[in-house]
Amino acid sequence: MSYQLSLYNVIIINCISCGLEFLACAGFTFIPPIMRKTGYDEWITSVVMGGGPLLGFLFISHIGNWSDRCQSKFGRRKPFILILSLLSALCLLALVFHEKLKFLNIICFVVIMFDFCSQTAYTPLDAFIADIGQKSRNTSTLFNVHSLMVGAGGIMGCIFDLYQQPKLLRSLSTWTFHAWCAQHSYTLFLTDYVGEYVFGGNPSPIASLLENELYSEGIRFGSFGLLVHCIVCVIFSLLYERYSHSLNAFTVITNILFFFCVSMTALIIFPSKTTVVFASVFPGLLVSSLLSIPYTVLSLYHENPKKYFHDANGRRTQGIGGDIAILGSMYFLSEFFITALNSLLIYFFKSVVVYIVTSIFFGFMALISVRKVVFSENEKNYSRHILDTPSV
């Protein structure tokens, strides 16, 4: 007898997926540097990191078959999910205290077991989701949300890695993430918003011909808005390059973010062609600044790492390439995050207005987080950041 699961139940079931991916992402971020700092060279590190996948290849089919035949009162899949997840968490906890493990010579074993358990746990979990799907009419939804929650877990794992960085880089990355979220919510969904909300169109096949035509016209005008956004980005980049030495970066970015939020708000309150063009100017300014200012600031930090990246040992091993990669990852993280968030909001609210509301929200979040970014050592919060910077 089949039944229908609510979206809430589907999400709760897939929270396990999110937790597993968080463990995996957080763990694999630390494993290579931990092994190198413990004294293992690149070759040994590579060999050890291949041990987990090898064990998985050898045992994954057996785990699937054992779970099919399991007669536990807790169910066929749950004991395997619980044991493998618990072992993954214990191994990750052991890696946190790796300084003690290196004297016991078991760090290689812990790394292999963590890799094996965190990845093979997905086999009984996927089977568990399939079992529920067979009893309900939600198979497709279950696995779609499963994919979403795995991605969300990866995001949280990467953000967890960010918070292990020096406070200056953490603040810079947090602001960049918020600003890119605001930007993506505009650029990715503007045409759909203009087609439905501004022009009153409807893309549905069962809608009237007039509604379909209005939607298509809105799509074309939304594309024109994106063109304006790109042109403004180019012009501002040229002007900023010329006058950057005489401009205060903090003042520039805060003004851009403020008027970005104002323009997005106007796009909701006064939906018209004129507002679309006006509102497209400030995202162009924002994307231009995001492609230059964060990296300029990061370069400033690395010009004097002892001053900006102060820690308990007075040194920092990661170079500018690794830090640029962290900033660059904010673009991809924010894009995935904002598409996932907006898909859920659309599901609940059934209105394209959520796209612009989300953009406004993260614009204000960026306005708040940018205040914690140090743009020069002359700023009043410079000394506070340096004194509060944790050990790396």
JSON list of N, CA and C in Angstrom, two decimals, residues 175-238:
[
{"chain": "A", "resi": 175, "resn": "TRP", "atom": "N", "xyz": [32.15, 37.90, 3.55]},
{"chain": "A", "resi": 175, "resn": "TRP", "atom": "CA", "xyz": [31.57, 39.01, 2.80]},
{"chain": "A", "resi": 175, "resn": "TRP", "atom": "C", "xyz": [31.43, 38.66, 1.32]},
{"chain": "A", "resi": 176, "resn": "THR", "atom": "N", "xyz": [32.46, 38.06, 0.74]},
{"chain": "A", "resi": 176, "resn": "THR", "atom": "CA", "xyz": [32.42, 37.68, -0.67]},
{"chain": "A", "resi": 176, "resn": "THR", "atom": "C", "xyz": [31.29, 36.70, -0.94]},
{"chain": "A", "resi": 177, "resn": "PHE", "atom": "N", "xyz": [31.11, 35.74, -0.04]},
{"chain": "A", "resi": 177, "resn": "PHE", "atom": "CA", "xyz": [30.02, 34.76, -0.20]},
{"chain": "A", "resi": 177, "resn": "PHE", "atom": "C", "xyz": [28.66, 35.45, -0.20]},
{"chain": "A", "resi": 178, "resn": "HIS", "atom": "N", "xyz": [28.42, 36.33, 0.76]},
{"chain": "A", "resi": 178, "resn": "HIS", "atom": "CA", "xyz": [27.14, 37.04, 0.83]},
{"chain": "A", "resi": 178, "resn": "HIS", "atom": "C", "xyz": [26.90, 37.88, -0.42]},
{"chain": "A", "resi": 179, "resn": "ALA", "atom": "N", "xyz": [27.93, 38.57, -0.86]},
{"chain": "A", "resi": 179, "resn": "ALA", "atom": "CA", "xyz": [27.77, 39.44, -2.03]},
{"chain": "A", "resi": 179, "resn": "ALA", "atom": "C", "xyz": [27.50, 38.63, -3.30]},
{"chain": "A", "resi": 180, "resn": "TRP", "atom": "N", "xyz": [28.19, 37.50, -3.46]},
{"chain": "A", "resi": 180, "resn": "TRP", "atom": "CA", "xyz": [27.93, 36.66, -4.64]},
{"chain": "A", "resi": 180, "resn": "TRP", "atom": "C", "xyz": [26.53, 36.04, -4.59]},
{"chain": "A", "resi": 181, "resn": "CYS", "atom": "N", "xyz": [26.05, 35.72, -3.39]},
{"chain": "A", "resi": 181, "resn": "CYS", "atom": "CA", "xyz": [24.68, 35.21, -3.27]},
{"chain": "A", "resi": 181, "resn": "CYS", "atom": "C", "xyz": [23.68, 36.25, -3.77]},
{"chain": "A", "resi": 182, "resn": "ALA", "atom": "N", "xyz": [23.87, 37.50, -3.36]},
{"chain": "A", "resi": 182, "resn": "ALA", "atom": "CA", "xyz": [22.99, 38.58, -3.81]},
{"chain": "A", "resi": 182, "resn": "ALA", "atom": "C", "xyz": [23.06, 38.73, -5.33]},
{"chain": "A", "resi": 183, "resn": "GLN", "atom": "N", "xyz": [24.27, 38.66, -5.85]},
{"chain": "A", "resi": 183, "resn": "GLN", "atom": "CA", "xyz": [24.47, 38.83, -7.30]},
{"chain": "A", "resi": 183, "resn": "GLN", "atom": "C", "xyz": [23.86, 37.69, -8.09]},
{"chain": "A", "resi": 184, "resn": "HIS", "atom": "N", "xyz": [24.10, 36.45, -7.65]},
{"chain": "A", "resi": 184, "resn": "HIS", "atom": "CA", "xyz": [23.58, 35.29, -8.37]},
{"chain": "A", "resi": 184, "resn": "HIS", "atom": "C", "xyz": [22.06, 35.26, -8.39]},
{"chain": "A", "resi": 185, "resn": "SER", "atom": "N", "xyz": [21.44, 35.64, -7.28]},
{"chain": "A", "resi": 185, "resn": "SER", "atom": "CA", "xyz": [19.98, 35.60, -7.23]},
{"chain": "A", "resi": 185, "resn": "SER", "atom": "C", "xyz": [19.38, 36.57, -8.24]},
{"chain": "A", "resi": 186, "resn": "TYR", "atom": "N", "xyz": [20.11, 37.62, -8.56]},
{"chain": "A", "resi": 186, "resn": "TYR", "atom": "CA", "xyz": [19.67, 38.56, -9.61]},
{"chain": "A", "resi": 186, "resn": "TYR", "atom": "C", "xyz": [19.96, 38.01, -11.01]},
{"chain": "A", "resi": 187, "resn": "THR", "atom": "N", "xyz": [21.21, 37.67, -11.29]},
{"chain": "A", "resi": 187, "resn": "THR", "atom": "CA", "xyz": [21.59, 37.31, -12.65]},
{"chain": "A", "resi": 187, "resn": "THR", "atom": "C", "xyz": [20.95, 36.01, -13.13]},
{"chain": "A", "resi": 188, "resn": "LEU", "atom": "N", "xyz": [20.84, 35.02, -12.23]},
{"chain": "A", "resi": 188, "resn": "LEU", "atom": "CA", "xyz": [20.33, 33.72, -12.65]},
{"chain": "A", "resi": 188, "resn": "LEU", "atom": "C", "xyz": [18.82, 33.71, -12.88]},
{"chain": "A", "resi": 189, "resn": "PHE", "atom": "N", "xyz": [18.10, 34.59, -12.20]},
{"chain": "A", "resi": 189, "resn": "PHE", "atom": "CA", "xyz": [16.64, 34.51, -12.23]},
{"chain": "A", "resi": 189, "resn": "PHE", "atom": "C", "xyz": [15.95, 35.78, -12.73]},
{"chain": "A", "resi": 190, "resn": "LEU", "atom": "N", "xyz": [16.73, 36.77, -13.20]},
{"chain": "A", "resi": 190, "resn": "LEU", "atom": "CA", "xyz": [16.12, 38.02, -13.62]},
{"chain": "A", "resi": 190, "resn": "LEU", "atom": "C", "xyz": [15.14, 37.83, -14.77]},
{"chain": "A", "resi": 191, "resn": "THR", "atom": "N", "xyz": [15.52, 37.09, -15.80]},
{"chain": "A", "resi": 191, "resn": "THR", "atom": "CA", "xyz": [14.65, 36.96, -16.97]},
{"chain": "A", "resi": 191, "resn": "THR", "atom": "C", "xyz": [13.31, 36.32, -16.61]},
{"chain": "A", "resi": 192, "resn": "ASP", "atom": "N", "xyz": [13.35, 35.29, -15.78]},
{"chain": "A", "resi": 192, "resn": "ASP", "atom": "CA", "xyz": [12.11, 34.64, -15.35]},
{"chain": "A", "resi": 192, "resn": "ASP", "atom": "C", "xyz": [11.25, 35.62, -14.55]},
{"chain": "A", "resi": 193, "resn": "TYR", "atom": "N", "xyz": [11.90, 36.40, -13.68]},
{"chain": "A", "resi": 193, "resn": "TYR", "atom": "CA", "xyz": [11.18, 37.39, -12.86]},
{"chain": "A", "resi": 193, "resn": "TYR", "atom": "C", "xyz": [10.53, 38.46, -13.73]},
{"chain": "A", "resi": 194, "resn": "VAL", "atom": "N", "xyz": [11.27, 38.96, -14.70]},
{"chain": "A", "resi": 194, "resn": "VAL", "atom": "CA", "xyz": [10.73, 40.01, -15.57]},
{"chain": "A", "resi": 194, "resn": "VAL", "atom": "C", "xyz": [9.58, 39.46, -16.42]},
{"chain": "A", "resi": 195, "resn": "GLY", "atom": "N", "xyz": [9.75, 38.24, -16.93]},
{"chain": "A", "resi": 195, "resn": "GLY", "atom": "CA", "xyz": [8.72, 37.64, -17.75]},
{"chain": "A", "resi": 195, "resn": "GLY", "atom": "C", "xyz": [7.40, 37.43, -17.02]},
{"chain": "A", "resi": 196, "resn": "GLU", "atom": "N", "xyz": [7.48, 37.00, -15.77]},
{"chain": "A", "resi": 196, "resn": "GLU", "atom": "CA", "xyz": [6.26, 36.71, -15.00]},
{"chain": "A", "resi": 196, "resn": "GLU", "atom": "C", "xyz": [5.74, 37.91, -14.22]},
{"chain": "A", "resi": 197, "resn": "TYR", "atom": "N", "xyz": [6.63, 38.56, -13.45]},
{"chain": "A", "resi": 197, "resn": "TYR", "atom": "CA", "xyz": [6.17, 39.59, -12.51]},
{"chain": "A", "resi": 197, "resn": "TYR", "atom": "C", "xyz": [6.04, 40.96, -13.17]},
{"chain": "A", "resi": 198, "resn": "VAL", "atom": "N", "xyz": [7.02, 41.34, -13.98]},
{"chain": "A", "resi": 198, "resn": "VAL", "atom": "CA", "xyz": [6.99, 42.67, -14.58]},
{"chain": "A", "resi": 198, "resn": "VAL", "atom": "C", "xyz": [6.04, 42.72, -15.77]},
{"chain": "A", "resi": 199, "resn": "PHE", "atom": "N", "xyz": [6.09, 41.71, -16.63]},
{"chain": "A", "resi": 199, "resn": "PHE", "atom": "CA", "xyz": [5.26, 41.70, -17.84]},
{"chain": "A", "resi": 199, "resn": "PHE", "atom": "C", "xyz": [3.95, 40.95, -17.65]},
{"chain": "A", "resi": 200, "resn": "GLY", "atom": "N", "xyz": [3.81, 40.23, -16.54]},
{"chain": "A", "resi": 200, "resn": "GLY", "atom": "CA", "xyz": [2.56, 39.51, -16.29]},
{"chain": "A", "resi": 200, "resn": "GLY", "atom": "C", "xyz": [2.36, 38.31, -17.18]},
{"chain": "A", "resi": 201, "resn": "GLY", "atom": "N", "xyz": [3.43, 37.73, -17.67]},
{"chain": "A", "resi": 201, "resn": "GLY", "atom": "CA", "xyz": [3.33, 36.57, -18.56]},
{"chain": "A", "resi": 201, "resn": "GLY", "atom": "C", "xyz": [3.25, 35.27, -17.80]},
{"chain": "A", "resi": 202, "resn": "ASN", "atom": "N", "xyz": [3.10, 34.19, -18.54]},
{"chain": "A", "resi": 202, "resn": "ASN", "atom": "CA", "xyz": [3.00, 32.86, -17.96]},
{"chain": "A", "resi": 202, "resn": "ASN", "atom": "C", "xyz": [3.57, 31.86, -18.96]},
{"chain": "A", "resi": 203, "resn": "PRO", "atom": "N", "xyz": [4.62, 31.13, -18.60]},
{"chain": "A", "resi": 203, "resn": "PRO", "atom": "CA", "xyz": [5.24, 30.18, -19.55]},
{"chain": "A", "resi": 203, "resn": "PRO", "atom": "C", "xyz": [4.53, 28.85, -19.65]},
{"chain": "A", "resi": 204, "resn": "SER", "atom": "N", "xyz": [3.49, 28.63, -18.84]},
{"chain": "A", "resi": 204, "resn": "SER", "atom": "CA", "xyz": [2.82, 27.33, -18.81]},
{"chain": "A", "resi": 204, "resn": "SER", "atom": "C", "xyz": [2.16, 27.01, -20.16]},
{"chain": "A", "resi": 205, "resn": "PRO", "atom": "N", "xyz": [2.24, 25.75, -20.59]},
{"chain": "A", "resi": 205, "resn": "PRO", "atom": "CA", "xyz": [1.59, 25.36, -21.85]},
{"chain": "A", "resi": 205, "resn": "PRO", "atom": "C", "xyz": [0.07, 25.54, -21.83]},
{"chain": "A", "resi": 206, "resn": "ILE", "atom": "N", "xyz": [-0.53, 25.51, -20.63]},
{"chain": "A", "resi": 206, "resn": "ILE", "atom": "CA", "xyz": [-1.98, 25.64, -20.54]},
{"chain": "A", "resi": 206, "resn": "ILE", "atom": "C", "xyz": [-2.41, 27.10, -20.40]},
{"chain": "A", "resi": 207, "resn": "ALA", "atom": "N", "xyz": [-1.43, 28.03, -20.34]},
{"chain": "A", "resi": 207, "resn": "ALA", "atom": "CA", "xyz": [-1.76, 29.46, -20.26]},
{"chain": "A", "resi": 207, "resn": "ALA", "atom": "C", "xyz": [-2.23, 29.94, -21.63]},
{"chain": "A", "resi": 208, "resn": "SER", "atom": "N", "xyz": [-2.83, 31.11, -21.63]},
{"chain": "A", "resi": 208, "resn": "SER", "atom": "CA", "xyz": [-3.32, 31.67, -22.89]},
{"chain": "A", "resi": 208, "resn": "SER", "atom": "C", "xyz": [-2.16, 32.09, -23.78]},
{"chain": "A", "resi": 209, "resn": "LEU", "atom": "N", "xyz": [-2.45, 32.27, -25.06]},
{"chain": "A", "resi": 209, "resn": "LEU", "atom": "CA", "xyz": [-1.44, 32.69, -26.02]},
{"chain": "A", "resi": 209, "resn": "LEU", "atom": "C", "xyz": [-0.87, 34.06, -25.66]},
{"chain": "A", "resi": 210, "resn": "LEU", "atom": "N", "xyz": [-1.74, 34.95, -25.18]},
{"chain": "A", "resi": 210, "resn": "LEU", "atom": "CA", "xyz": [-1.30, 36.29, -24.79]},
{"chain": "A", "resi": 210, "resn": "LEU", "atom": "C", "xyz": [-0.31, 36.21, -23.63]},
{"chain": "A", "resi": 211, "resn": "GLU", "atom": "N", "xyz": [-0.61, 35.37, -22.65]},
{"chain": "A", "resi": 211, "resn": "GLU", "atom": "CA", "xyz": [0.29, 35.23, -21.49]},
{"chain": "A", "resi": 211, "resn": "GLU", "atom": "C", "xyz": [1.63, 34.65, -21.92]},
{"chain": "A", "resi": 212, "resn": "ASN", "atom": "N", "xyz": [1.61, 33.70, -22.85]},
{"chain": "A", "resi": 212, "resn": "ASN", "atom": "CA", "xyz": [2.86, 33.14, -23.37]},
{"chain": "A", "resi": 212, "resn": "ASN", "atom": "C", "xyz": [3.69, 34.20, -24.09]},
{"chain": "A", "resi": 213, "resn": "GLU", "atom": "N", "xyz": [3.01, 35.03, -24.88]},
{"chain": "A", "resi": 213, "resn": "GLU", "atom": "CA", "xyz": [3.71, 36.08, -25.63]},
{"chain": "A", "resi": 213, "resn": "GLU", "atom": "C", "xyz": [4.28, 37.14, -24.68]},
{"chain": "A", "resi": 214, "resn": "LEU", "atom": "N", "xyz": [3.51, 37.48, -23.65]},
{"chain": "A", "resi": 214, "resn": "LEU", "atom": "CA", "xyz": [3.99, 38.45, -22.67]},
{"chain": "A", "resi": 214, "resn": "LEU", "atom": "C", "xyz": [5.23, 37.92, -21.95]},
{"chain": "A", "resi": 215, "resn": "TYR", "atom": "N", "xyz": [5.20, 36.62, -21.63]},
{"chain": "A", "resi": 215, "resn": "TYR", "atom": "CA", "xyz": [6.36, 36.02, -20.95]},
{"chain": "A", "resi": 215, "resn": "TYR", "atom": "C", "xyz": [7.59, 36.06, -21.85]},
{"chain": "A", "resi": 216, "resn": "SER", "atom": "N", "xyz": [7.41, 35.72, -23.12]},
{"chain": "A", "resi": 216, "resn": "SER", "atom": "CA", "xyz": [8.54, 35.75, -24.07]},
{"chain": "A", "resi": 216, "resn": "SER", "atom": "C", "xyz": [9.09, 37.16, -24.23]},
{"chain": "A", "resi": 217, "resn": "GLU", "atom": "N", "xyz": [8.19, 38.14, -24.28]},
{"chain": "A", "resi": 217, "resn": "GLU", "atom": "CA", "xyz": [8.63, 39.54, -24.38]},
{"chain": "A", "resi": 217, "resn": "GLU", "atom": "C", "xyz": [9.39, 39.95, -23.11]},
{"chain": "A", "resi": 218, "resn": "GLY", "atom": "N", "xyz": [8.91, 39.48, -21.96]},
{"chain": "A", "resi": 218, "resn": "GLY", "atom": "CA", "xyz": [9.60, 39.77, -20.70]},
{"chain": "A", "resi": 218, "resn": "GLY", "atom": "C", "xyz": [10.98, 39.13, -20.65]},
{"chain": "A", "resi": 219, "resn": "ILE", "atom": "N", "xyz": [11.10, 37.92, -21.19]},
{"chain": "A", "resi": 219, "resn": "ILE", "atom": "CA", "xyz": [12.39, 37.25, -21.25]},
{"chain": "A", "resi": 219, "resn": "ILE", "atom": "C", "xyz": [13.38, 38.07, -22.07]},
{"chain": "A", "resi": 220, "resn": "ARG", "atom": "N", "xyz": [12.91, 38.58, -23.21]},
{"chain": "A", "resi": 220, "resn": "ARG", "atom": "CA", "xyz": [13.78, 39.39, -24.07]},
{"chain": "A", "resi": 220, "resn": "ARG", "atom": "C", "xyz": [14.21, 40.67, -23.36]},
{"chain": "A", "resi": 221, "resn": "PHE", "atom": "N", "xyz": [13.27, 41.31, -22.65]},
{"chain": "A", "resi": 221, "resn": "PHE", "atom": "CA", "xyz": [13.63, 42.55, -21.98]},
{"chain": "A", "resi": 221, "resn": "PHE", "atom": "C", "xyz": [14.52, 42.26, -20.76]},
{"chain": "A", "resi": 222, "resn": "GLY", "atom": "N", "xyz": [14.29, 41.13, -20.09]},
{"chain": "A", "resi": 222, "resn": "GLY", "atom": "CA", "xyz": [15.19, 40.74, -19.00]},
{"chain": "A", "resi": 222, "resn": "GLY", "atom": "C", "xyz": [16.60, 40.51, -19.49]},
{"chain": "A", "resi": 223, "resn": "SER", "atom": "N", "xyz": [16.72, 39.94, -20.70]},
{"chain": "A", "resi": 223, "resn": "SER", "atom": "CA", "xyz": [18.04, 39.75, -21.31]},
{"chain": "A", "resi": 223, "resn": "SER", "atom": "C", "xyz": [18.70, 41.09, -21.60]},
{"chain": "A", "resi": 224, "resn": "PHE", "atom": "N", "xyz": [17.88, 42.07, -22.00]},
{"chain": "A", "resi": 224, "resn": "PHE", "atom": "CA", "xyz": [18.41, 43.42, -22.21]},
{"chain": "A", "resi": 224, "resn": "PHE", "atom": "C", "xyz": [18.92, 44.00, -20.88]},
{"chain": "A", "resi": 225, "resn": "GLY", "atom": "N", "xyz": [18.21, 43.73, -19.79]},
{"chain": "A", "resi": 225, "resn": "GLY", "atom": "CA", "xyz": [18.67, 44.17, -18.48]},
{"chain": "A", "resi": 225, "resn": "GLY", "atom": "C", "xyz": [20.02, 43.57, -18.13]},
{"chain": "A", "resi": 226, "resn": "LEU", "atom": "N", "xyz": [20.21, 42.28, -18.45]},
{"chain": "A", "resi": 226, "resn": "LEU", "atom": "CA", "xyz": [21.50, 41.64, -18.20]},
{"chain": "A", "resi": 226, "resn": "LEU", "atom": "C", "xyz": [22.59, 42.24, -19.09]},
{"chain": "A", "resi": 227, "resn": "LEU", "atom": "N", "xyz": [22.21, 42.66, -20.30]},
{"chain": "A", "resi": 227, "resn": "LEU", "atom": "CA", "xyz": [23.17, 43.33, -21.18]},
{"chain": "A", "resi": 227, "resn": "LEU", "atom": "C", "xyz": [23.64, 44.65, -20.56]},
{"chain": "A", "resi": 228, "resn": "VAL", "atom": "N", "xyz": [22.67, 45.40, -20.01]},
{"chain": "A", "resi": 228, "resn": "VAL", "atom": "CA", "xyz": [23.00, 46.65, -19.33]},
{"chain": "A", "resi": 228, "resn": "VAL", "atom": "C", "xyz": [23.96, 46.38, -18.17]},
{"chain": "A", "resi": 229, "resn": "HIS", "atom": "N", "xyz": [23.67, 45.32, -17.43]},
{"chain": "A", "resi": 229, "resn": "HIS", "atom": "CA", "xyz": [24.50, 44.91, -16.29]},
{"chain": "A", "resi": 229, "resn": "HIS", "atom": "C", "xyz": [25.94, 44.64, -16.74]},
{"chain": "A", "resi": 230, "resn": "CYS", "atom": "N", "xyz": [26.11, 43.96, -17.87]},
{"chain": "A", "resi": 230, "resn": "CYS", "atom": "CA", "xyz": [27.45, 43.65, -18.38]},
{"chain": "A", "resi": 230, "resn": "CYS", "atom": "C", "xyz": [28.18, 44.90, -18.86]},
{"chain": "A", "resi": 231, "resn": "ILE", "atom": "N", "xyz": [27.45, 45.78, -19.55]},
{"chain": "A", "resi": 231, "resn": "ILE", "atom": "CA", "xyz": [28.06, 47.02, -20.04]},
{"chain": "A", "resi": 231, "resn": "ILE", "atom": "C", "xyz": [28.54, 47.89, -18.88]},
{"chain": "A", "resi": 232, "resn": "VAL", "atom": "N", "xyz": [27.71, 48.00, -17.84]},
{"chain": "A", "resi": 232, "resn": "VAL", "atom": "CA", "xyz": [28.08, 48.78, -16.66]},
{"chain": "A", "resi": 232, "resn": "VAL", "atom": "C", "xyz": [29.31, 48.16, -15.99]},
{"chain": "A", "resi": 233, "resn": "CYS", "atom": "N", "xyz": [29.38, 46.84, -15.95]},
{"chain": "A", "resi": 233, "resn": "CYS", "atom": "CA", "xyz": [30.52, 46.15, -15.36]},
{"chain": "A", "resi": 233, "resn": "CYS", "atom": "C", "xyz": [31.81, 46.53, -16.07]},
{"chain": "A", "resi": 234, "resn": "VAL", "atom": "N", "xyz": [31.77, 46.55, -17.41]},
{"chain": "A", "resi": 234, "resn": "VAL", "atom": "CA", "xyz": [32.97, 46.89, -18.19]},
{"chain": "A", "resi": 234, "resn": "VAL", "atom": "C", "xyz": [33.38, 48.34, -17.96]},
{"chain": "A", "resi": 235, "resn": "ILE", "atom": "N", "xyz": [32.41, 49.24, -18.02]},
{"chain": "A", "resi": 235, "resn": "ILE", "atom": "CA", "xyz": [32.70, 50.67, -17.86]},
{"chain": "A", "resi": 235, "resn": "ILE", "atom": "C", "xyz": [33.27, 50.96, -16.48]},
{"chain": "A", "resi": 236, "resn": "PHE", "atom": "N", "xyz": [32.63, 50.39, -15.44]},
{"chain": "A", "resi": 236, "resn": "PHE", "atom": "CA", "xyz": [33.10, 50.63, -14.08]},
{"chain": "A", "resi": 236, "resn": "PHE", "atom": "C", "xyz": [34.50, 50.06, -13.87]},
{"chain": "A", "resi": 237, "resn": "SER", "atom": "N", "xyz": [34.77, 48.90, -14.47]},
{"chain": "A", "resi": 237, "resn": "SER", "atom": "CA", "xyz": [36.10, 48.29, -14.33]},
{"chain": "A", "resi": 237, "resn": "SER", "atom": "C", "xyz": [37.17, 49.21, -14.89]},
{"chain": "A", "resi": 238, "resn": "LEU", "atom": "N", "xyz": [36.89, 49.82, -16.04]},
{"chain": "A", "resi": 238, "resn": "LEU", "atom": "CA", "xyz": [37.85, 50.74, -16.65]},
{"chain": "A", "resi": 238, "resn": "LEU", "atom": "C", "xyz": [38.06, 51.98, -15.78]}
]
